[in-house]
PDB file of C-alpha atoms in Angstrom:
ATOM      1  CA  ASP A  51     -16.959  56.910  -2.199  1.00 69.00           C
ATOM      2  CA  VAL A  52     -19.185  54.454  -0.572  1.00 67.00           C
ATOM      3  CA  LYS A  53     -18.448  54.027   3.087  1.00 89.00           C
ATOM      4  CA  VAL A  54     -19.715  51.274   5.461  1.00 95.00           C
ATOM      5  CA  THR A  55     -18.592  51.629   9.076  1.00 95.00           C
ATOM      6  CA  GLN A  56     -18.957  49.179  11.784  1.00 96.00           C
ATOM      7  CA  SER A  57     -19.053  50.194  15.520  1.00 91.00           C
ATOM      8  CA  SER A  58     -16.235  48.166  16.845  1.00 92.00           C
ATOM      9  CA  ARG A  59     -13.285  46.475  15.087  1.00 93.00           C
ATOM     10  CA  TYR A  60     -12.612  44.242  18.062  1.00 95.00           C
ATOM     11  CA  LEU A  61     -15.158  43.152  20.799  1.00 96.00           C
ATOM     12  CA  VAL A  62     -14.758  40.805  23.804  1.00 97.00           C
ATOM     13  CA  LYS A  63     -17.921  39.694  25.713  1.00 97.00           C
ATOM     14  CA  ARG A  64     -18.816  37.161  28.272  1.00 97.00           C
ATOM     15  CA  THR A  65     -21.306  34.239  27.742  1.00 97.00           C
ATOM     16  CA  GLY A  66     -24.799  35.395  28.328  1.00 97.00           C
ATOM     17  CA  GLU A  67     -24.345  38.969  27.546  1.00 97.00           C
ATOM     18  CA  LYS A  68     -26.382  41.025  25.240  1.00 97.00           C
ATOM     19  CA  VAL A  69     -24.317  42.136  22.345  1.00 97.00           C
ATOM     20  CA  PHE A  70     -25.013  44.940  19.794  1.00 97.00           C
ATOM     21  CA  LEU A  71     -23.221  45.364  16.771  1.00 97.00           C
ATOM     22  CA  GLU A  72     -23.977  48.483  14.516  1.00 97.00           C
ATOM     23  CA  CYS A  73     -23.566  49.209  10.896  1.00 97.00           C
ATOM     24  CA  VAL A  74     -23.825  52.502   9.097  1.00 97.00           C
ATOM     25  CA  GLN A  75     -23.738  53.229   5.498  1.00 96.00           C
ATOM     26  CA  ASP A  76     -23.750  56.628   3.798  1.00 93.00           C
ATOM     27  CA  MET A  77     -24.899  55.928   0.204  1.00 88.00           C
ATOM     28  CA  ASP A  78     -28.624  55.639   0.636  1.00 89.00           C
ATOM     29  CA  HIS A  79     -28.722  51.962  -0.093  1.00 89.00           C
ATOM     30  CA  GLU A  80     -31.847  50.075   0.251  1.00 88.00           C
ATOM     31  CA  ASN A  81     -30.327  46.792   1.192  1.00 89.00           C
ATOM     32  CA  MET A  82     -28.108  45.744   4.168  1.00 93.00           C
ATOM     33  CA  PHE A  83     -26.699  42.467   5.194  1.00 95.00           C
ATOM     34  CA  TRP A  84     -25.152  40.889   8.166  1.00 97.00           C
ATOM     35  CA  TYR A  85     -22.681  38.060   7.545  1.00 97.00           C
ATOM     36  CA  ARG A  86     -20.306  35.905   9.856  1.00 97.00           C
ATOM     37  CA  GLN A  87     -17.049  34.533   8.503  1.00 95.00           C
ATOM     38  CA  ASP A  88     -15.404  31.538   9.994  1.00 93.00           C
ATOM     39  CA  PRO A  89     -12.247  29.748   8.645  1.00 87.00           C
ATOM     40  CA  GLY A  90     -13.251  26.993   6.124  1.00 84.00           C
ATOM     41  CA  LEU A  91     -16.829  28.054   5.969  1.00 87.00           C
ATOM     42  CA  GLY A  92     -16.729  31.480   4.066  1.00 86.00           C
ATOM     43  CA  LEU A  93     -19.279  34.254   4.582  1.00 92.00           C
ATOM     44  CA  ARG A  94     -22.744  32.930   5.811  1.00 93.00           C
ATOM     45  CA  LEU A  95     -25.623  35.430   5.743  1.00 93.00           C
ATOM     46  CA  ILE A  96     -27.374  35.916   9.212  1.00 96.00           C
ATOM     47  CA  TYR A  97     -29.941  38.453   8.178  1.00 95.00           C
ATOM     48  CA  PHE A  98     -30.785  40.960   5.639  1.00 92.00           C
ATOM     49  CA  SER A  99     -32.966  44.039   5.242  1.00 93.00           C
ATOM     50  CA  TYR A 100     -34.244  45.418   2.060  1.00 88.00           C
ATOM     51  CA  ASP A 101     -36.061  48.487   3.533  1.00 89.00           C
ATOM     52  CA  VAL A 102     -36.632  50.335   6.689  1.00 92.00           C
ATOM     53  CA  LYS A 103     -38.155  48.177   9.456  1.00 90.00           C
ATOM     54  CA  MET A 104     -38.084  45.112   6.882  1.00 91.00           C
ATOM     55  CA  LYS A 105     -35.844  42.221   7.612  1.00 92.00           C
ATOM     56  CA  GLU A 106     -35.506  38.514   6.391  1.00 91.00           C
ATOM     57  CA  LYS A 107     -33.572  35.610   7.887  1.00 92.00           C
ATOM     58  CA  GLY A 108     -30.605  34.395   6.074  1.00 90.00           C
ATOM     59  CA  ASP A 109     -28.948  31.017   6.393  1.00 89.00           C
ATOM     60  CA  ILE A 110     -28.099  31.143   9.886  1.00 94.00           C
ATOM     61  CA  PRO A 111     -30.388  33.380  12.005  1.00 95.00           C
ATOM     62  CA  GLU A 112     -30.532  31.278  15.245  1.00 96.00           C
ATOM     63  CA  GLY A 113     -29.424  33.159  18.302  1.00 96.00           C
ATOM     64  CA  TYR A 114     -29.454  36.623  16.438  1.00 97.00           C
ATOM     65  CA  SER A 115     -31.869  39.362  15.769  1.00 97.00           C
ATOM     66  CA  VAL A 116     -31.630  42.576  13.811  1.00 97.00           C
ATOM     67  CA  SER A 117     -33.041  46.184  13.816  1.00 97.00           C
ATOM     68  CA  ARG A 118     -33.349  48.756  10.994  1.00 96.00           C
ATOM     69  CA  GLU A 119     -35.102  51.810  12.277  1.00 95.00           C
ATOM     70  CA  LYS A 120     -33.393  54.153   9.874  1.00 95.00           C
ATOM     71  CA  LYS A 121     -32.224  53.575   6.273  1.00 95.00           C
ATOM     72  CA  GLU A 122     -28.487  53.990   7.051  1.00 96.00           C
ATOM     73  CA  ARG A 123     -28.203  51.896  10.122  1.00 97.00           C
ATOM     74  CA  PHE A 124     -28.609  48.202  10.701  1.00 97.00           C
ATOM     75  CA  SER A 125     -27.895  46.566  13.933  1.00 97.00           C
ATOM     76  CA  LEU A 126     -27.292  42.888  14.636  1.00 98.00           C
ATOM     77  CA  ILE A 127     -28.082  41.744  18.222  1.00 98.00           C
ATOM     78  CA  LEU A 128     -26.881  38.751  19.981  1.00 97.00           C
ATOM     79  CA  GLU A 129     -29.594  38.289  22.786  1.00 94.00           C
ATOM     80  CA  SER A 130     -27.406  36.052  24.915  1.00 97.00           C
ATOM     81  CA  ALA A 131     -23.998  35.589  23.533  1.00 97.00           C
ATOM     82  CA  SER A 132     -22.475  32.107  23.464  1.00 97.00           C
ATOM     83  CA  THR A 133     -18.940  30.852  22.665  1.00 97.00           C
ATOM     84  CA  ASN A 134     -19.969  29.569  19.235  1.00 96.00           C
ATOM     85  CA  GLN A 135     -20.736  32.974  18.165  1.00 98.00           C
ATOM     86  CA  THR A 136     -17.137  33.926  18.352  1.00 97.00           C
ATOM     87  CA  SER A 137     -16.451  34.935  14.819  1.00 97.00           C
ATOM     88  CA  MET A 138     -15.637  37.856  12.335  1.00 96.00           C
ATOM     89  CA  TYR A 139     -18.939  39.733  11.581  1.00 98.00           C
ATOM     90  CA  LEU A 140     -19.207  41.569   8.400  1.00 97.00           C
ATOM     91  CA  CYS A 141     -21.967  44.170   7.474  1.00 97.00           C
ATOM     92  CA  ALA A 142     -22.584  44.993   3.796  1.00 95.00           C
ATOM     93  CA  SER A 143     -24.978  47.163   1.726  1.00 92.00           C
ATOM     94  CA  THR A 144     -26.140  47.515  -1.948  1.00 87.00           C
ATOM     95  CA  TRP A 145     -28.314  49.406  -4.214  1.00 81.00           C
ATOM     96  CA  GLU A 146     -31.393  47.598  -5.574  1.00 70.00           C
ATOM     97  CA  LEU A 147     -31.194  47.346  -9.336  1.00 63.00           C
ATOM     98  CA  ASP A 148     -34.517  45.774  -9.740  1.00 59.00           C
ATOM     99  CA  ARG A 149     -36.899  43.837  -7.543  1.00 56.00           C
ATOM    100  CA  GLY A 150     -34.783  41.159  -5.764  1.00 52.00           C
ATOM    101  CA  VAL A 151     -31.626  41.952  -7.684  1.00 56.00           C
ATOM    102  CA  THR A 152     -28.806  43.671  -6.057  1.00 59.00           C
ATOM    103  CA  ASP A 153     -25.504  45.268  -7.130  1.00 68.00           C
ATOM    104  CA  THR A 154     -22.168  44.966  -5.779  1.00 82.00           C
ATOM    105  CA  GLN A 155     -21.868  44.533  -2.063  1.00 88.00           C
ATOM    106  CA  TYR A 156     -19.892  47.176  -0.150  1.00 91.00           C
ATOM    107  CA  PHE A 157     -18.470  45.638   3.041  1.00 95.00           C
ATOM    108  CA  GLY A 158     -17.553  47.357   6.395  1.00 96.00           C
ATOM    109  CA  PRO A 159     -14.200  46.462   7.928  1.00 94.00           C
ATOM    110  CA  GLY A 160     -15.712  43.745  10.208  1.00 95.00           C
ATOM    111  CA  THR A 161     -16.003  43.303  14.016  1.00 96.00           C
ATOM    112  CA  ARG A 162     -13.949  40.544  15.361  1.00 96.00           C
ATOM    113  CA  LEU A 163     -16.088  39.213  18.288  1.00 97.00           C
ATOM    114  CA  THR A 164     -14.780  37.002  21.093  1.00 97.00           C
ATOM    115  CA  VAL A 165     -17.283  35.479  23.515  1.00 97.00           C
ATOM    116  CA  LEU A 166     -15.484  34.015  26.651  1.00 96.00           C
TER     117      LEU A 166
ATOM    118  CA  SER B 271     -28.677  22.988  -3.756  1.00 76.00           C
ATOM    119  CA  GLN B 272     -26.395  25.817  -5.210  1.00 78.00           C
ATOM    120  CA  LYS B 273     -22.728  25.307  -4.400  1.00 85.00           C
ATOM    121  CA  ILE B 274     -19.585  27.239  -5.098  1.00 90.00           C
ATOM    122  CA  GLU B 275     -16.157  25.835  -4.863  1.00 91.00           C
ATOM    123  CA  GLN B 276     -12.829  27.520  -4.741  1.00 92.00           C
ATOM    124  CA  ASN B 277      -9.341  25.924  -4.259  1.00 83.00           C
ATOM    125  CA  SER B 278      -8.986  26.140  -0.557  1.00 75.00           C
ATOM    126  CA  GLU B 279      -5.190  25.597  -0.822  1.00 83.00           C
ATOM    127  CA  ALA B 280      -3.089  28.621  -0.911  1.00 90.00           C
ATOM    128  CA  LEU B 281      -1.588  29.573  -4.214  1.00 94.00           C
ATOM    129  CA  ASN B 282       2.200  30.734  -4.148  1.00 95.00           C
ATOM    130  CA  ILE B 283       3.572  32.222  -7.246  1.00 95.00           C
ATOM    131  CA  GLN B 284       6.613  34.269  -8.141  1.00 97.00           C
ATOM    132  CA  GLU B 285       6.442  38.004  -8.657  1.00 97.00           C
ATOM    133  CA  GLY B 286       5.804  38.996 -12.248  1.00 97.00           C
ATOM    134  CA  LYS B 287       3.977  35.636 -13.174  1.00 97.00           C
ATOM    135  CA  THR B 288       0.305  35.296 -13.856  1.00 97.00           C
ATOM    136  CA  ALA B 289      -1.948  34.001 -10.999  1.00 96.00           C
ATOM    137  CA  THR B 290      -5.038  31.989 -12.034  1.00 96.00           C
ATOM    138  CA  LEU B 291      -7.683  31.278  -9.601  1.00 97.00           C
ATOM    139  CA  THR B 292     -10.576  29.134 -10.220  1.00 96.00           C
ATOM    140  CA  CYS B 293     -14.393  29.295  -9.088  1.00 96.00           C
ATOM    141  CA  ASN B 294     -16.501  26.401  -9.942  1.00 96.00           C
ATOM    142  CA  TYR B 295     -20.392  26.128  -9.232  1.00 93.00           C
ATOM    143  CA  THR B 296     -23.010  23.523  -9.488  1.00 89.00           C
ATOM    144  CA  ASN B 297     -26.826  23.200  -9.681  1.00 83.00           C
ATOM    145  CA  TYR B 298     -26.958  26.627 -10.742  1.00 81.00           C
ATOM    146  CA  SER B 299     -27.093  29.110 -13.674  1.00 84.00           C
ATOM    147  CA  PRO B 300     -26.250  32.541 -12.341  1.00 85.00           C
ATOM    148  CA  ALA B 301     -26.893  35.746 -14.516  1.00 84.00           C
ATOM    149  CA  TYR B 302     -23.604  37.189 -13.319  1.00 87.00           C
ATOM    150  CA  LEU B 303     -20.660  36.388 -11.026  1.00 90.00           C
ATOM    151  CA  GLN B 304     -18.393  38.671  -8.867  1.00 92.00           C
ATOM    152  CA  TRP B 305     -14.900  38.501  -7.547  1.00 95.00           C
ATOM    153  CA  TYR B 306     -13.704  40.255  -4.366  1.00 96.00           C
ATOM    154  CA  ARG B 307     -10.385  40.815  -2.498  1.00 97.00           C
ATOM    155  CA  GLN B 308     -10.098  40.388   1.246  1.00 96.00           C
ATOM    156  CA  ASP B 309      -7.103  41.243   3.215  1.00 95.00           C
ATOM    157  CA  PRO B 310      -6.573  39.681   6.598  1.00 91.00           C
ATOM    158  CA  GLY B 311      -8.810  41.244   9.285  1.00 89.00           C
ATOM    159  CA  ARG B 312     -10.762  43.414   6.728  1.00 92.00           C
ATOM    160  CA  GLY B 313     -13.943  43.192   4.719  1.00 94.00           C
ATOM    161  CA  PRO B 314     -14.127  42.055   1.157  1.00 95.00           C
ATOM    162  CA  VAL B 315     -13.750  44.591  -1.493  1.00 94.00           C
ATOM    163  CA  PHE B 316     -15.394  44.320  -4.937  1.00 92.00           C
ATOM    164  CA  LEU B 317     -13.069  43.863  -7.907  1.00 94.00           C
ATOM    165  CA  LEU B 318     -15.125  42.796 -11.000  1.00 92.00           C
ATOM    166  CA  LEU B 319     -18.576  41.747 -12.003  1.00 90.00           C
ATOM    167  CA  ILE B 320     -18.995  39.560 -15.165  1.00 91.00           C
ATOM    168  CA  ARG B 321     -22.447  38.776 -16.724  1.00 88.00           C
ATOM    169  CA  GLU B 322     -23.514  35.402 -18.293  1.00 87.00           C
ATOM    170  CA  ASN B 323     -23.402  36.970 -21.833  1.00 88.00           C
ATOM    171  CA  GLU B 324     -19.840  38.160 -21.259  1.00 89.00           C
ATOM    172  CA  LYS B 325     -17.037  35.729 -21.878  1.00 86.00           C
ATOM    173  CA  GLU B 326     -14.198  37.931 -20.506  1.00 94.00           C
ATOM    174  CA  LYS B 327     -13.813  41.127 -18.448  1.00 94.00           C
ATOM    175  CA  ARG B 328     -10.650  43.212 -17.923  1.00 95.00           C
ATOM    176  CA  LYS B 329      -9.652  45.791 -15.450  1.00 93.00           C
ATOM    177  CA  GLU B 330      -6.050  46.886 -15.441  1.00 95.00           C
ATOM    178  CA  ARG B 331      -3.990  43.732 -14.618  1.00 97.00           C
ATOM    179  CA  LEU B 332      -7.137  41.707 -13.824  1.00 97.00           C
ATOM    180  CA  LYS B 333      -9.086  39.425 -16.108  1.00 97.00           C
ATOM    181  CA  VAL B 334     -12.057  37.391 -15.492  1.00 97.00           C
ATOM    182  CA  THR B 335     -13.611  34.752 -17.628  1.00 96.00           C
ATOM    183  CA  PHE B 336     -17.120  33.135 -17.265  1.00 94.00           C
ATOM    184  CA  ASP B 337     -17.671  29.814 -18.868  1.00 92.00           C
ATOM    185  CA  THR B 338     -21.367  28.865 -18.538  1.00 90.00           C
ATOM    186  CA  THR B 339     -20.970  25.493 -20.133  1.00 91.00           C
ATOM    187  CA  LEU B 340     -18.279  24.556 -17.738  1.00 93.00           C
ATOM    188  CA  LYS B 341     -19.955  26.240 -14.899  1.00 93.00           C
ATOM    189  CA  GLN B 342     -16.639  28.055 -14.011  1.00 94.00           C
ATOM    190  CA  SER B 343     -15.128  31.458 -13.709  1.00 95.00           C
ATOM    191  CA  LEU B 344     -11.260  32.072 -13.924  1.00 96.00           C
ATOM    192  CA  PHE B 345      -9.644  34.973 -12.327  1.00 97.00           C
ATOM    193  CA  HIS B 346      -6.189  36.043 -13.609  1.00 97.00           C
ATOM    194  CA  ILE B 347      -3.847  38.635 -12.300  1.00 97.00           C
ATOM    195  CA  THR B 348      -0.981  39.326 -14.713  1.00 97.00           C
ATOM    196  CA  ALA B 349       2.387  40.558 -13.878  1.00 97.00           C
ATOM    197  CA  SER B 350       1.654  39.722 -10.236  1.00 97.00           C
ATOM    198  CA  GLN B 351       3.013  41.882  -7.342  1.00 97.00           C
ATOM    199  CA  PRO B 352       3.598  41.135  -3.625  1.00 97.00           C
ATOM    200  CA  ALA B 353       0.914  43.759  -3.091  1.00 97.00           C
ATOM    201  CA  ASP B 354      -1.509  41.434  -4.717  1.00 97.00           C
ATOM    202  CA  SER B 355      -1.265  38.856  -1.845  1.00 97.00           C
ATOM    203  CA  ALA B 356      -4.667  38.436  -0.447  1.00 97.00           C
ATOM    204  CA  THR B 357      -7.655  35.939  -0.300  1.00 96.00           C
ATOM    205  CA  TYR B 358      -9.894  36.295  -3.421  1.00 97.00           C
ATOM    206  CA  LEU B 359     -13.456  35.296  -3.106  1.00 96.00           C
ATOM    207  CA  CYS B 360     -16.106  34.730  -5.851  1.00 95.00           C
ATOM    208  CA  ALA B 361     -19.759  35.309  -5.227  1.00 93.00           C
ATOM    209  CA  LEU B 362     -23.019  34.553  -7.205  1.00 90.00           C
ATOM    210  CA  PRO B 363     -26.541  35.815  -6.573  1.00 85.00           C
ATOM    211  CA  THR B 364     -28.894  32.957  -5.552  1.00 80.00           C
ATOM    212  CA  THR B 365     -31.677  31.831  -7.697  1.00 72.00           C
ATOM    213  CA  SER B 366     -34.314  33.031  -5.422  1.00 64.00           C
ATOM    214  CA  GLY B 367     -33.945  36.576  -6.412  1.00 57.00           C
ATOM    215  CA  THR B 368     -34.213  37.777  -2.903  1.00 59.00           C
ATOM    216  CA  TYR B 369     -31.144  39.673  -2.431  1.00 68.00           C
ATOM    217  CA  LYS B 370     -28.967  36.756  -1.298  1.00 79.00           C
ATOM    218  CA  TYR B 371     -25.516  35.984  -2.407  1.00 86.00           C
ATOM    219  CA  ILE B 372     -23.603  32.747  -2.030  1.00 88.00           C
ATOM    220  CA  PHE B 373     -19.804  33.256  -1.386  1.00 92.00           C
ATOM    221  CA  GLY B 374     -17.040  30.814  -2.023  1.00 92.00           C
ATOM    222  CA  THR B 375     -14.480  30.194   0.813  1.00 92.00           C
ATOM    223  CA  GLY B 376     -11.814  32.028  -1.062  1.00 94.00           C
ATOM    224  CA  THR B 377      -8.399  31.124  -2.231  1.00 95.00           C
ATOM    225  CA  ARG B 378      -5.459  32.660  -0.507  1.00 95.00           C
ATOM    226  CA  LEU B 379      -2.829  34.029  -3.060  1.00 97.00           C
ATOM    227  CA  LYS B 380       0.768  34.763  -1.997  1.00 97.00           C
ATOM    228  CA  VAL B 381       3.076  36.451  -4.462  1.00 97.00           C
ATOM    229  CA  LEU B 382       6.684  35.941  -3.587  1.00 96.00           C
ATOM    230  CA  ALA B 383       9.306  38.735  -4.137  1.00 93.00           C
TER     231      ALA B 383
END
């Protein structure tokens, strides 16, 4: 069974703090993703990575950065947390079927981040 | 730009009935479409994938159709049970072929006992 784990289920941080969210997958997937999910807006892609040390911006990268030093681990960093980054953060991973074509996304349980 | 629309209003149905959820998309011709289930406070879980050359796909009590002319997918749960209550999301790969998916906002289904 594919397993995607995230470092925290719930997190409360203060404005201006640096926040690290970690995601680990155990299936040797090439691709990993970070989304945020807000009511009425659905899942929005923040960043994704198709290989170690490779990353590409998604639809809403502002205020975020990522790191992928090892294939199984993909970190999302909020350099200076703000209240509008309060959200549910979801990590996902997939195999690559062909160049640029991915398979089913396997999601982690999510991290509910509150920025005060 | 590509768009997905799902009925944002909750769908309430009686146990034992068939639930039908709709996913419409525009400005787009995806090669396949996926459906996911999401429970409150959890990540989405993959249910079914249907390709453009497949009209219908089944898995146990689930059935998905894909009408590329109407640009619509229907998701059916037959003999629905209270345990089927969740939010159901549809997702399509983007045209750019660069690993991205577009997700609908989901439809919340409540099956009443």
